[in-house]
Amino acid sequence: VVSGHQHIGGLHTDECGIHYIVMESPLNTPPDGPGAFFVAEADDVHLTLSGYGNAGSPIFPDAPAAPGAPSQRRLRLRSAVRESNL
């Protein structure tokens, strides 16, 4: 589930494996930054988020130190979690 924005953003996965992603506010982006955004790509197993977060981003907590370098986060899809538990 992807929704509008909260100033600090957020990412939570519930006990059923459903991901809840709240975009970060562009108002918190430094003037020289690319802005807070991502592109989502899904395959059979993962949802891959590629983009930029603000400092302290919950969506991209391991953001590269190099300015301008995009981050990537892979989230396991619920159907893949269910199949691995069979």
Short mmCIF file of C-alpha atoms in Angstrom, two decimals:
data_model
loop_
_atom_site.label_atom_id
_atom_site.label_comp_id
_atom_site.label_asym_id
_atom_site.label_seq_id
_atom_site.Cartn_x
_atom_site.Cartn_y
_atom_site.Cartn_z
CA VAL A 1 0.00 0.00 0.00
CA VAL A 2 1.51 3.36 -1.01
CA SER A 3 -0.06 6.55 0.27
CA GLY A 4 0.37 10.32 0.18
CA HIS A 5 3.00 11.90 2.37
CA GLN A 6 3.96 12.35 5.97
CA HIS A 7 6.83 14.75 6.63
CA ILE A 8 9.25 12.04 7.79
CA GLY A 9 7.76 9.23 5.68
CA GLY A 10 7.31 5.67 6.84
CA LEU A 11 7.49 2.00 5.99
CA HIS A 12 5.86 -0.82 7.91
CA THR A 13 5.25 -4.49 7.14
CA ASP A 14 2.43 -6.10 9.10
CA GLU A 15 2.22 -9.68 10.38
CA CYS A 16 0.52 -10.78 7.14
CA GLY A 17 3.42 -9.49 5.02
CA ILE A 18 1.62 -6.42 3.65
CA HIS A 19 3.92 -3.42 3.14
CA TYR A 20 2.66 0.08 3.97
CA ILE A 21 4.77 2.86 2.43
CA VAL A 22 4.19 6.55 3.16
CA MET A 23 6.13 8.96 0.95
CA GLU A 24 8.37 11.57 2.53
CA SER A 25 7.47 15.22 2.11
CA PRO A 26 9.33 17.15 -0.59
CA LEU A 27 9.23 20.11 1.84
CA ASN A 28 12.01 18.42 3.87
CA THR A 29 14.36 18.05 0.89
CA PRO A 30 17.49 20.21 0.96
CA PRO A 31 17.54 22.83 -1.83
CA ASP A 32 20.41 21.06 -3.62
CA GLY A 33 18.86 17.57 -3.26
CA PRO A 34 17.03 15.57 -5.94
CA GLY A 35 13.79 15.41 -3.91
CA ALA A 36 12.15 12.47 -2.18
CA PHE A 37 10.76 10.00 -4.71
CA PHE A 38 11.04 6.42 -5.88
CA VAL A 39 10.14 4.17 -8.76
CA ALA A 40 8.61 0.82 -7.78
CA GLU A 41 9.19 -2.33 -9.85
CA ALA A 42 7.63 -5.69 -8.99
CA ASP A 43 8.55 -9.19 -10.06
CA ASP A 44 7.26 -12.52 -8.75
CA VAL A 45 9.22 -12.28 -5.50
CA HIS A 46 10.13 -8.67 -4.69
CA LEU A 47 8.97 -5.08 -4.84
CA THR A 48 12.07 -3.01 -5.59
CA LEU A 49 12.07 0.69 -4.69
CA SER A 50 14.73 2.80 -6.44
CA GLY A 51 15.06 6.50 -5.73
CA TYR A 52 15.91 9.16 -3.19
CA GLY A 53 14.94 9.83 0.39
CA ASN A 54 15.56 12.69 2.78
CA ALA A 55 18.09 12.46 5.63
CA GLY A 56 16.98 9.76 8.08
CA SER A 57 14.64 8.21 5.51
CA PRO A 58 12.64 5.22 6.82
CA ILE A 59 12.20 4.07 3.21
CA PHE A 60 15.94 4.18 2.41
CA PRO A 61 17.70 3.81 5.78
CA ASP A 62 20.95 2.66 4.16
CA ALA A 63 21.16 5.55 1.70
CA PRO A 64 24.60 5.99 0.12
CA ALA A 65 26.75 8.75 1.57
CA ALA A 66 27.55 10.10 -1.89
CA PRO A 67 25.25 13.00 -2.76
CA GLY A 68 23.09 12.32 -5.78
CA ALA A 69 23.50 8.54 -5.62
CA PRO A 70 20.12 6.74 -5.75
CA SER A 71 19.15 4.20 -3.10
CA GLN A 72 17.47 0.85 -3.54
CA ARG A 73 15.32 -1.24 -1.22
CA ARG A 74 13.88 -4.69 -1.91
CA LEU A 75 10.76 -5.86 -0.11
CA ARG A 76 9.70 -9.50 -0.30
CA LEU A 77 6.19 -9.86 -1.70
CA ARG A 78 3.50 -11.50 0.38
CA SER A 79 2.83 -14.25 -2.18
CA ALA A 80 6.52 -15.23 -2.07
CA VAL A 81 6.45 -15.34 1.76
CA ARG A 82 3.35 -17.54 1.69
CA GLU A 83 4.86 -19.94 -0.86
CA SER A 84 8.09 -20.29 1.14
CA ASN A 85 6.04 -21.33 4.21
CA LEU A 86 4.35 -24.24 2.38
#
